[in-house]
């Protein structure tokens, strides 16, 4: 059994990171007598003059409800270099330096809290001989092999509250209100919050939309006496045959950043329908602040199970939620492909059945073929 393990947080922050850190420290110390060393500023803290801190149970008091990560998360693009041609390269000398430093620190295994990008870095450490266990973190919920990632449900709460608040102002002014939410190339946040927040239209990457179909939904609502419309748009949504919209194209250290589809739709829909239309970009409010009760519980369970996995001799796995239990799955499987929303899945069907439009061109025929009354 390892005497000392490290813990590192990578990628964008998500509510529940500190709750995982707390659970890892408490389980490692309390159940196995292991020492835990926190790596600061993500994997960057393992290069040059290392930046680490001892984490004992007294250091993690009060961490459960705290947002962000006490260890920091930074990406200077040293572990994954983006070439001018857009290729991603993992320079072995950088990993070797980090592994040498881990060994100098007496760290025998690393718990890595991250999404797909961070876990791909973790997998490279493992390939080069250093044991890792992954913990699935992202508000986007786009990691494969786990039903949920921690942070997602808190983000949903925030998006749902935003939709509730937009309802009352939209209704008062007879306006169209668009809420742009995060999610990268998946529509999990948009779909779940759209259903929970009673949106009229959900735009998401998995179902390309047409502006005409969305405009028709707005007109249909007007005809039925609801002169306002609430639209939730995932940042990765795009028009059928159209392109993704980016707020910036990225640089060698950073991936391109999605954003802008909400404002694009705002201008187009205002022109098509003649109705006053406003857009709110929810942005990092979805990531900041306290995790909700569910994410505190999930993060704690993930953290404890990650330490137990190391204690059982597992490596190169990610803890995952499957059928209400925490299991372990090979990291390689978790990072092979992102988990997208099944466009013909049950939840999309439920959304449609309750009158939500996805702005897809075939939608009118969907309603007629199902015999749905227009004013639902
Ligand atoms: O992956 C989490 C996420 O919040 C995405 O939803 C979003 O596209 C991205 O990170 C934003 O990244 P940044 O914080 O670098 O702007």
PDB file of C-alpha atoms in Angstrom, residues 134-359:
ATOM      1  CA  UNK A 134      -8.998   9.883 -12.162  1.00  0.00           C
ATOM      2  CA  UNK A 135     -12.020  11.645 -10.673  1.00  0.00           C
ATOM      3  CA  UNK A 136     -14.576  12.918 -13.246  1.00  0.00           C
ATOM      4  CA  UNK A 137     -15.017  16.660 -12.949  1.00  0.00           C
ATOM      5  CA  UNK A 138     -16.832  19.012 -15.270  1.00  0.00           C
ATOM      6  CA  UNK A 139     -19.992  21.068 -15.273  1.00  0.00           C
ATOM      7  CA  UNK A 140     -20.476  19.906 -18.888  1.00  0.00           C
ATOM      8  CA  UNK A 141     -21.223  16.262 -17.889  1.00  0.00           C
ATOM      9  CA  UNK A 142     -19.562  15.185 -21.137  1.00  0.00           C
ATOM     10  CA  UNK A 143     -17.247  12.474 -19.774  1.00  0.00           C
ATOM     11  CA  UNK A 144     -17.983   8.953 -20.978  1.00  0.00           C
ATOM     12  CA  UNK A 145     -18.439   5.936 -18.672  1.00  0.00           C
ATOM     13  CA  UNK A 146     -19.992   7.925 -15.824  1.00  0.00           C
ATOM     14  CA  UNK A 147     -23.641   8.913 -15.557  1.00  0.00           C
ATOM     15  CA  UNK A 148     -22.700  12.160 -13.845  1.00  0.00           C
ATOM     16  CA  UNK A 149     -19.630  14.277 -13.260  1.00  0.00           C
ATOM     17  CA  UNK A 150     -19.477  16.385 -10.119  1.00  0.00           C
ATOM     18  CA  UNK A 151     -20.291  20.060 -10.679  1.00  0.00           C
ATOM     19  CA  UNK A 152     -22.936  19.376 -13.305  1.00  0.00           C
ATOM     20  CA  UNK A 153     -25.958  19.349 -11.019  1.00  0.00           C
ATOM     21  CA  UNK A 154     -24.929  22.605  -9.336  1.00  0.00           C
ATOM     22  CA  UNK A 155     -24.521  24.224 -12.765  1.00  0.00           C
ATOM     23  CA  UNK A 156     -28.016  22.975 -13.601  1.00  0.00           C
ATOM     24  CA  UNK A 157     -29.442  24.582 -10.482  1.00  0.00           C
ATOM     25  CA  UNK A 158     -27.912  27.905 -11.473  1.00  0.00           C
ATOM     26  CA  UNK A 159     -29.116  27.694 -15.081  1.00  0.00           C
ATOM     27  CA  UNK A 160     -32.595  26.670 -13.924  1.00  0.00           C
ATOM     28  CA  UNK A 161     -32.826  29.580 -11.518  1.00  0.00           C
ATOM     29  CA  UNK A 162     -31.739  31.909 -14.324  1.00  0.00           C
ATOM     30  CA  UNK A 163     -34.529  30.527 -16.527  1.00  0.00           C
ATOM     31  CA  UNK A 164     -37.068  31.016 -13.732  1.00  0.00           C
ATOM     32  CA  UNK A 165     -35.992  34.630 -13.388  1.00  0.00           C
ATOM     33  CA  UNK A 166     -36.031  35.224 -17.145  1.00  0.00           C
ATOM     34  CA  UNK A 167     -39.605  33.908 -17.305  1.00  0.00           C
ATOM     35  CA  UNK A 168     -41.078  36.692 -15.206  1.00  0.00           C
ATOM     36  CA  UNK A 169     -39.302  39.496 -17.028  1.00  0.00           C
ATOM     37  CA  UNK A 170     -39.972  37.938 -20.468  1.00  0.00           C
ATOM     38  CA  UNK A 171     -43.662  37.607 -19.659  1.00  0.00           C
ATOM     39  CA  UNK A 172     -43.921  41.156 -18.330  1.00  0.00           C
ATOM     40  CA  UNK A 173     -42.433  42.609 -21.527  1.00  0.00           C
ATOM     41  CA  UNK A 174     -43.744  40.108 -24.109  1.00  0.00           C
ATOM     42  CA  UNK A 175     -40.160  39.452 -25.119  1.00  0.00           C
ATOM     43  CA  UNK A 176     -38.093  36.587 -26.406  1.00  0.00           C
ATOM     44  CA  UNK A 177     -35.340  35.796 -23.917  1.00  0.00           C
ATOM     45  CA  UNK A 178     -32.339  33.670 -24.816  1.00  0.00           C
ATOM     46  CA  UNK A 179     -30.136  32.132 -22.127  1.00  0.00           C
ATOM     47  CA  UNK A 180     -26.752  30.962 -23.419  1.00  0.00           C
ATOM     48  CA  UNK A 181     -25.315  28.208 -21.236  1.00  0.00           C
ATOM     49  CA  UNK A 182     -21.995  26.324 -21.263  1.00  0.00           C
ATOM     50  CA  UNK A 183     -21.490  22.676 -22.152  1.00  0.00           C
ATOM     51  CA  UNK A 184     -18.775  22.728 -24.836  1.00  0.00           C
ATOM     52  CA  UNK A 185     -19.795  20.323 -27.607  1.00  0.00           C
ATOM     53  CA  UNK A 186     -22.676  18.770 -25.697  1.00  0.00           C
ATOM     54  CA  UNK A 187     -26.144  19.911 -24.697  1.00  0.00           C
ATOM     55  CA  UNK A 188     -26.454  18.339 -21.224  1.00  0.00           C
ATOM     56  CA  UNK A 189     -26.754  21.637 -19.344  1.00  0.00           C
ATOM     57  CA  UNK A 190     -29.129  23.095 -21.940  1.00  0.00           C
ATOM     58  CA  UNK A 191     -31.369  20.020 -22.073  1.00  0.00           C
ATOM     59  CA  UNK A 192     -31.633  19.405 -18.336  1.00  0.00           C
ATOM     60  CA  UNK A 193     -32.035  23.061 -17.349  1.00  0.00           C
ATOM     61  CA  UNK A 194     -34.383  23.672 -20.289  1.00  0.00           C
ATOM     62  CA  UNK A 195     -36.712  20.949 -19.034  1.00  0.00           C
ATOM     63  CA  UNK A 196     -36.350  21.953 -15.375  1.00  0.00           C
ATOM     64  CA  UNK A 197     -36.762  25.650 -16.148  1.00  0.00           C
ATOM     65  CA  UNK A 198     -39.701  25.239 -18.565  1.00  0.00           C
ATOM     66  CA  UNK A 199     -37.935  26.609 -21.644  1.00  0.00           C
ATOM     67  CA  UNK A 200     -39.935  26.750 -24.887  1.00  0.00           C
ATOM     68  CA  UNK A 201     -36.938  26.106 -27.130  1.00  0.00           C
ATOM     69  CA  UNK A 202     -33.701  24.218 -26.457  1.00  0.00           C
ATOM     70  CA  UNK A 203     -30.820  24.607 -28.895  1.00  0.00           C
ATOM     71  CA  UNK A 204     -28.014  22.099 -28.533  1.00  0.00           C
ATOM     72  CA  UNK A 205     -25.136  20.687 -30.573  1.00  0.00           C
ATOM     73  CA  UNK A 206     -26.701  17.252 -30.992  1.00  0.00           C
ATOM     74  CA  UNK A 207     -29.767  18.636 -32.856  1.00  0.00           C
ATOM     75  CA  UNK A 208     -28.859  21.258 -35.470  1.00  0.00           C
ATOM     76  CA  UNK A 209     -31.541  23.952 -35.675  1.00  0.00           C
ATOM     77  CA  UNK A 210     -32.911  26.315 -38.294  1.00  0.00           C
ATOM     78  CA  UNK A 211     -33.723  29.913 -37.469  1.00  0.00           C
ATOM     79  CA  UNK A 212     -37.025  29.520 -39.352  1.00  0.00           C
ATOM     80  CA  UNK A 213     -38.134  26.644 -37.108  1.00  0.00           C
ATOM     81  CA  UNK A 214     -37.289  28.644 -33.960  1.00  0.00           C
ATOM     82  CA  UNK A 215     -39.083  31.723 -35.339  1.00  0.00           C
ATOM     83  CA  UNK A 216     -42.120  29.539 -36.125  1.00  0.00           C
ATOM     84  CA  UNK A 217     -42.212  28.315 -32.525  1.00  0.00           C
ATOM     85  CA  UNK A 218     -42.205  31.937 -31.324  1.00  0.00           C
ATOM     86  CA  UNK A 219     -45.048  32.819 -33.707  1.00  0.00           C
ATOM     87  CA  UNK A 220     -46.994  29.717 -32.672  1.00  0.00           C
ATOM     88  CA  UNK A 221     -46.743  30.754 -29.017  1.00  0.00           C
ATOM     89  CA  UNK A 222     -47.932  34.254 -29.916  1.00  0.00           C
ATOM     90  CA  UNK A 223     -50.917  32.795 -31.783  1.00  0.00           C
ATOM     91  CA  UNK A 224     -51.741  30.675 -28.739  1.00  0.00           C
ATOM     92  CA  UNK A 225     -51.693  33.700 -26.447  1.00  0.00           C
ATOM     93  CA  UNK A 226     -48.246  33.260 -24.846  1.00  0.00           C
ATOM     94  CA  UNK A 227     -46.530  36.342 -26.191  1.00  0.00           C
ATOM     95  CA  UNK A 228     -43.141  35.579 -24.711  1.00  0.00           C
ATOM     96  CA  UNK A 229     -40.684  32.792 -25.433  1.00  0.00           C
ATOM     97  CA  UNK A 230     -37.804  31.393 -23.419  1.00  0.00           C
ATOM     98  CA  UNK A 231     -34.910  29.859 -25.332  1.00  0.00           C
ATOM     99  CA  UNK A 232     -31.931  28.093 -23.793  1.00  0.00           C
ATOM    100  CA  UNK A 233     -28.995  27.793 -26.170  1.00  0.00           C
ATOM    101  CA  UNK A 234     -25.944  25.609 -25.502  1.00  0.00           C
ATOM    102  CA  UNK A 235     -22.750  27.428 -26.462  1.00  0.00           C
ATOM    103  CA  UNK A 236     -21.949  24.605 -28.903  1.00  0.00           C
ATOM    104  CA  UNK A 237     -25.305  24.708 -30.726  1.00  0.00           C
ATOM    105  CA  UNK A 238     -25.228  25.518 -34.422  1.00  0.00           C
ATOM    106  CA  UNK A 239     -27.579  25.955 -37.357  1.00  0.00           C
ATOM    107  CA  UNK A 240     -28.087  23.019 -39.705  1.00  0.00           C
ATOM    108  CA  UNK A 241     -25.270  23.356 -42.225  1.00  0.00           C
ATOM    109  CA  UNK A 242     -23.792  26.243 -40.217  1.00  0.00           C
ATOM    110  CA  UNK A 243     -20.595  26.603 -38.213  1.00  0.00           C
ATOM    111  CA  UNK A 244     -19.773  26.735 -34.517  1.00  0.00           C
ATOM    112  CA  UNK A 245     -19.511  30.237 -33.090  1.00  0.00           C
ATOM    113  CA  UNK A 246     -16.381  31.096 -31.085  1.00  0.00           C
ATOM    114  CA  UNK A 247     -15.646  34.058 -28.831  1.00  0.00           C
ATOM    115  CA  UNK A 248     -11.968  33.507 -29.561  1.00  0.00           C
ATOM    116  CA  UNK A 249     -10.029  31.096 -31.697  1.00  0.00           C
ATOM    117  CA  UNK A 250      -7.494  30.144 -29.013  1.00  0.00           C
ATOM    118  CA  UNK A 251      -3.712  30.141 -28.990  1.00  0.00           C
ATOM    119  CA  UNK A 252      -0.933  27.557 -28.461  1.00  0.00           C
ATOM    120  CA  UNK A 253      -1.828  27.226 -24.758  1.00  0.00           C
ATOM    121  CA  UNK A 254      -5.605  27.413 -24.985  1.00  0.00           C
ATOM    122  CA  UNK A 255      -8.288  25.679 -26.967  1.00  0.00           C
ATOM    123  CA  UNK A 256     -10.691  27.872 -28.958  1.00  0.00           C
ATOM    124  CA  UNK A 257     -13.466  29.198 -26.705  1.00  0.00           C
ATOM    125  CA  UNK A 258     -17.068  28.707 -27.757  1.00  0.00           C
ATOM    126  CA  UNK A 259     -19.545  31.524 -27.233  1.00  0.00           C
ATOM    127  CA  UNK A 260     -21.782  33.920 -29.106  1.00  0.00           C
ATOM    128  CA  UNK A 261     -24.557  31.698 -30.432  1.00  0.00           C
ATOM    129  CA  UNK A 262     -27.091  33.375 -28.094  1.00  0.00           C
ATOM    130  CA  UNK A 263     -26.405  36.859 -29.388  1.00  0.00           C
ATOM    131  CA  UNK A 264     -26.303  35.621 -32.965  1.00  0.00           C
ATOM    132  CA  UNK A 265     -29.784  34.086 -32.536  1.00  0.00           C
ATOM    133  CA  UNK A 266     -30.980  37.251 -30.802  1.00  0.00           C
ATOM    134  CA  UNK A 267     -30.302  39.414 -33.849  1.00  0.00           C
ATOM    135  CA  UNK A 268     -31.611  36.881 -36.348  1.00  0.00           C
ATOM    136  CA  UNK A 269     -34.812  36.084 -34.452  1.00  0.00           C
ATOM    137  CA  UNK A 270     -35.599  39.736 -33.800  1.00  0.00           C
ATOM    138  CA  UNK A 271     -35.417  40.336 -37.519  1.00  0.00           C
ATOM    139  CA  UNK A 272     -37.453  37.271 -38.453  1.00  0.00           C
ATOM    140  CA  UNK A 273     -40.222  37.716 -35.880  1.00  0.00           C
ATOM    141  CA  UNK A 274     -40.202  41.474 -35.260  1.00  0.00           C
ATOM    142  CA  UNK A 275     -40.306  40.731 -31.527  1.00  0.00           C
ATOM    143  CA  UNK A 276     -38.021  42.351 -28.990  1.00  0.00           C
ATOM    144  CA  UNK A 277     -35.377  39.770 -28.151  1.00  0.00           C
ATOM    145  CA  UNK A 278     -32.685  39.790 -25.465  1.00  0.00           C
ATOM    146  CA  UNK A 279     -29.779  37.468 -24.704  1.00  0.00           C
ATOM    147  CA  UNK A 280     -28.170  36.648 -21.355  1.00  0.00           C
ATOM    148  CA  UNK A 281     -24.868  34.781 -21.330  1.00  0.00           C
ATOM    149  CA  UNK A 282     -24.691  32.893 -18.040  1.00  0.00           C
ATOM    150  CA  UNK A 283     -20.961  32.193 -18.346  1.00  0.00           C
ATOM    151  CA  UNK A 284     -18.816  31.411 -15.324  1.00  0.00           C
ATOM    152  CA  UNK A 285     -21.668  31.921 -12.869  1.00  0.00           C
ATOM    153  CA  UNK A 286     -22.356  28.275 -13.713  1.00  0.00           C
ATOM    154  CA  UNK A 287     -18.972  27.250 -12.311  1.00  0.00           C
ATOM    155  CA  UNK A 288     -18.326  29.560  -9.404  1.00  0.00           C
ATOM    156  CA  UNK A 289     -19.505  29.283  -5.827  1.00  0.00           C
ATOM    157  CA  UNK A 290     -20.841  26.588  -3.540  1.00  0.00           C
ATOM    158  CA  UNK A 291     -21.610  23.068  -4.716  1.00  0.00           C
ATOM    159  CA  UNK A 292     -25.193  21.988  -4.028  1.00  0.00           C
ATOM    160  CA  UNK A 293     -26.014  19.120  -1.674  1.00  0.00           C
ATOM    161  CA  UNK A 294     -25.931  16.477  -4.423  1.00  0.00           C
ATOM    162  CA  UNK A 295     -22.509  17.546  -5.706  1.00  0.00           C
ATOM    163  CA  UNK A 296     -21.081  17.638  -2.171  1.00  0.00           C
ATOM    164  CA  UNK A 297     -22.278  14.066  -1.690  1.00  0.00           C
ATOM    165  CA  UNK A 298     -21.090  12.869  -5.114  1.00  0.00           C
ATOM    166  CA  UNK A 299     -17.705  14.596  -4.775  1.00  0.00           C
ATOM    167  CA  UNK A 300     -17.200  13.078  -1.321  1.00  0.00           C
ATOM    168  CA  UNK A 301     -18.111   9.603  -2.557  1.00  0.00           C
ATOM    169  CA  UNK A 302     -15.818   9.954  -5.597  1.00  0.00           C
ATOM    170  CA  UNK A 303     -12.908  11.153  -3.413  1.00  0.00           C
ATOM    171  CA  UNK A 304     -13.233   8.353  -0.853  1.00  0.00           C
ATOM    172  CA  UNK A 305     -13.587   5.716  -3.589  1.00  0.00           C
ATOM    173  CA  UNK A 306     -10.521   7.040  -5.442  1.00  0.00           C
ATOM    174  CA  UNK A 307      -8.374   6.462  -2.338  1.00  0.00           C
ATOM    175  CA  UNK A 308      -9.916   3.014  -1.807  1.00  0.00           C
ATOM    176  CA  UNK A 309      -9.099   2.158  -5.428  1.00  0.00           C
ATOM    177  CA  UNK A 310      -5.424   2.991  -4.810  1.00  0.00           C
ATOM    178  CA  UNK A 311      -5.525   0.973  -1.581  1.00  0.00           C
ATOM    179  CA  UNK A 312      -6.873  -2.009  -3.545  1.00  0.00           C
ATOM    180  CA  UNK A 313      -3.950  -1.723  -5.950  1.00  0.00           C
ATOM    181  CA  UNK A 314      -5.918  -0.280  -8.873  1.00  0.00           C
ATOM    182  CA  UNK A 315      -4.308   2.206 -11.244  1.00  0.00           C
ATOM    183  CA  UNK A 316      -5.087   3.890 -14.521  1.00  0.00           C
ATOM    184  CA  UNK A 317      -8.797   3.917 -13.705  1.00  0.00           C
ATOM    185  CA  UNK A 318     -11.390   6.634 -13.186  1.00  0.00           C
ATOM    186  CA  UNK A 319     -14.040   6.450 -10.482  1.00  0.00           C
ATOM    187  CA  UNK A 320     -17.460   6.642 -12.106  1.00  0.00           C
ATOM    188  CA  UNK A 321     -21.124   6.738 -11.183  1.00  0.00           C
ATOM    189  CA  UNK A 322     -23.061   3.845 -12.668  1.00  0.00           C
ATOM    190  CA  UNK A 323     -26.520   2.769 -11.484  1.00  0.00           C
ATOM    191  CA  UNK A 324     -26.162   4.781  -8.258  1.00  0.00           C
ATOM    192  CA  UNK A 325     -22.876   3.073  -7.305  1.00  0.00           C
ATOM    193  CA  UNK A 326     -19.298   4.236  -7.647  1.00  0.00           C
ATOM    194  CA  UNK A 327     -17.292   1.849  -9.823  1.00  0.00           C
ATOM    195  CA  UNK A 328     -13.934   2.125 -11.560  1.00  0.00           C
ATOM    196  CA  UNK A 329     -13.473   2.188 -15.339  1.00  0.00           C
ATOM    197  CA  UNK A 330     -10.276   2.343 -17.423  1.00  0.00           C
ATOM    198  CA  UNK A 331      -9.274   5.983 -17.970  1.00  0.00           C
ATOM    199  CA  UNK A 332      -8.602   5.101 -21.609  1.00  0.00           C
ATOM    200  CA  UNK A 333     -12.311   4.312 -22.085  1.00  0.00           C
ATOM    201  CA  UNK A 334     -13.446   7.466 -20.309  1.00  0.00           C
ATOM    202  CA  UNK A 335     -11.366   9.711 -22.575  1.00  0.00           C
ATOM    203  CA  UNK A 336     -11.871   7.856 -25.855  1.00  0.00           C
ATOM    204  CA  UNK A 337     -14.961   9.869 -26.845  1.00  0.00           C
ATOM    205  CA  UNK A 338     -17.039  12.565 -25.200  1.00  0.00           C
ATOM    206  CA  UNK A 339     -20.526  11.639 -24.010  1.00  0.00           C
ATOM    207  CA  UNK A 340     -23.126  13.469 -26.061  1.00  0.00           C
ATOM    208  CA  UNK A 341     -26.899  13.728 -25.637  1.00  0.00           C
ATOM    209  CA  UNK A 342     -28.677  10.972 -27.619  1.00  0.00           C
ATOM    210  CA  UNK A 343     -30.933  13.011 -29.948  1.00  0.00           C
ATOM    211  CA  UNK A 344     -33.521  10.212 -30.029  1.00  0.00           C
ATOM    212  CA  UNK A 345     -33.215   9.483 -26.313  1.00  0.00           C
ATOM    213  CA  UNK A 346     -35.932   9.441 -23.699  1.00  0.00           C
ATOM    214  CA  UNK A 347     -35.239  12.888 -22.295  1.00  0.00           C
ATOM    215  CA  UNK A 348     -35.381  14.595 -25.685  1.00  0.00           C
ATOM    216  CA  UNK A 349     -38.652  12.722 -26.276  1.00  0.00           C
ATOM    217  CA  UNK A 350     -39.981  13.971 -22.947  1.00  0.00           C
ATOM    218  CA  UNK A 351     -39.012  17.526 -23.822  1.00  0.00           C
ATOM    219  CA  UNK A 352     -40.834  17.249 -27.144  1.00  0.00           C
ATOM    220  CA  UNK A 353     -43.842  15.621 -25.513  1.00  0.00           C
ATOM    221  CA  UNK A 354     -44.124  18.593 -23.172  1.00  0.00           C
ATOM    222  CA  UNK A 355     -44.077  21.104 -26.005  1.00  0.00           C
ATOM    223  CA  UNK A 356     -40.389  22.043 -26.126  1.00  0.00           C
ATOM    224  CA  UNK A 357     -38.989  22.731 -29.586  1.00  0.00           C
ATOM    225  CA  UNK A 358     -35.402  21.937 -30.606  1.00  0.00           C
ATOM    226  CA  UNK A 359     -35.679  24.161 -33.647  1.00  0.00           C
TER     227      UNK A 359
END
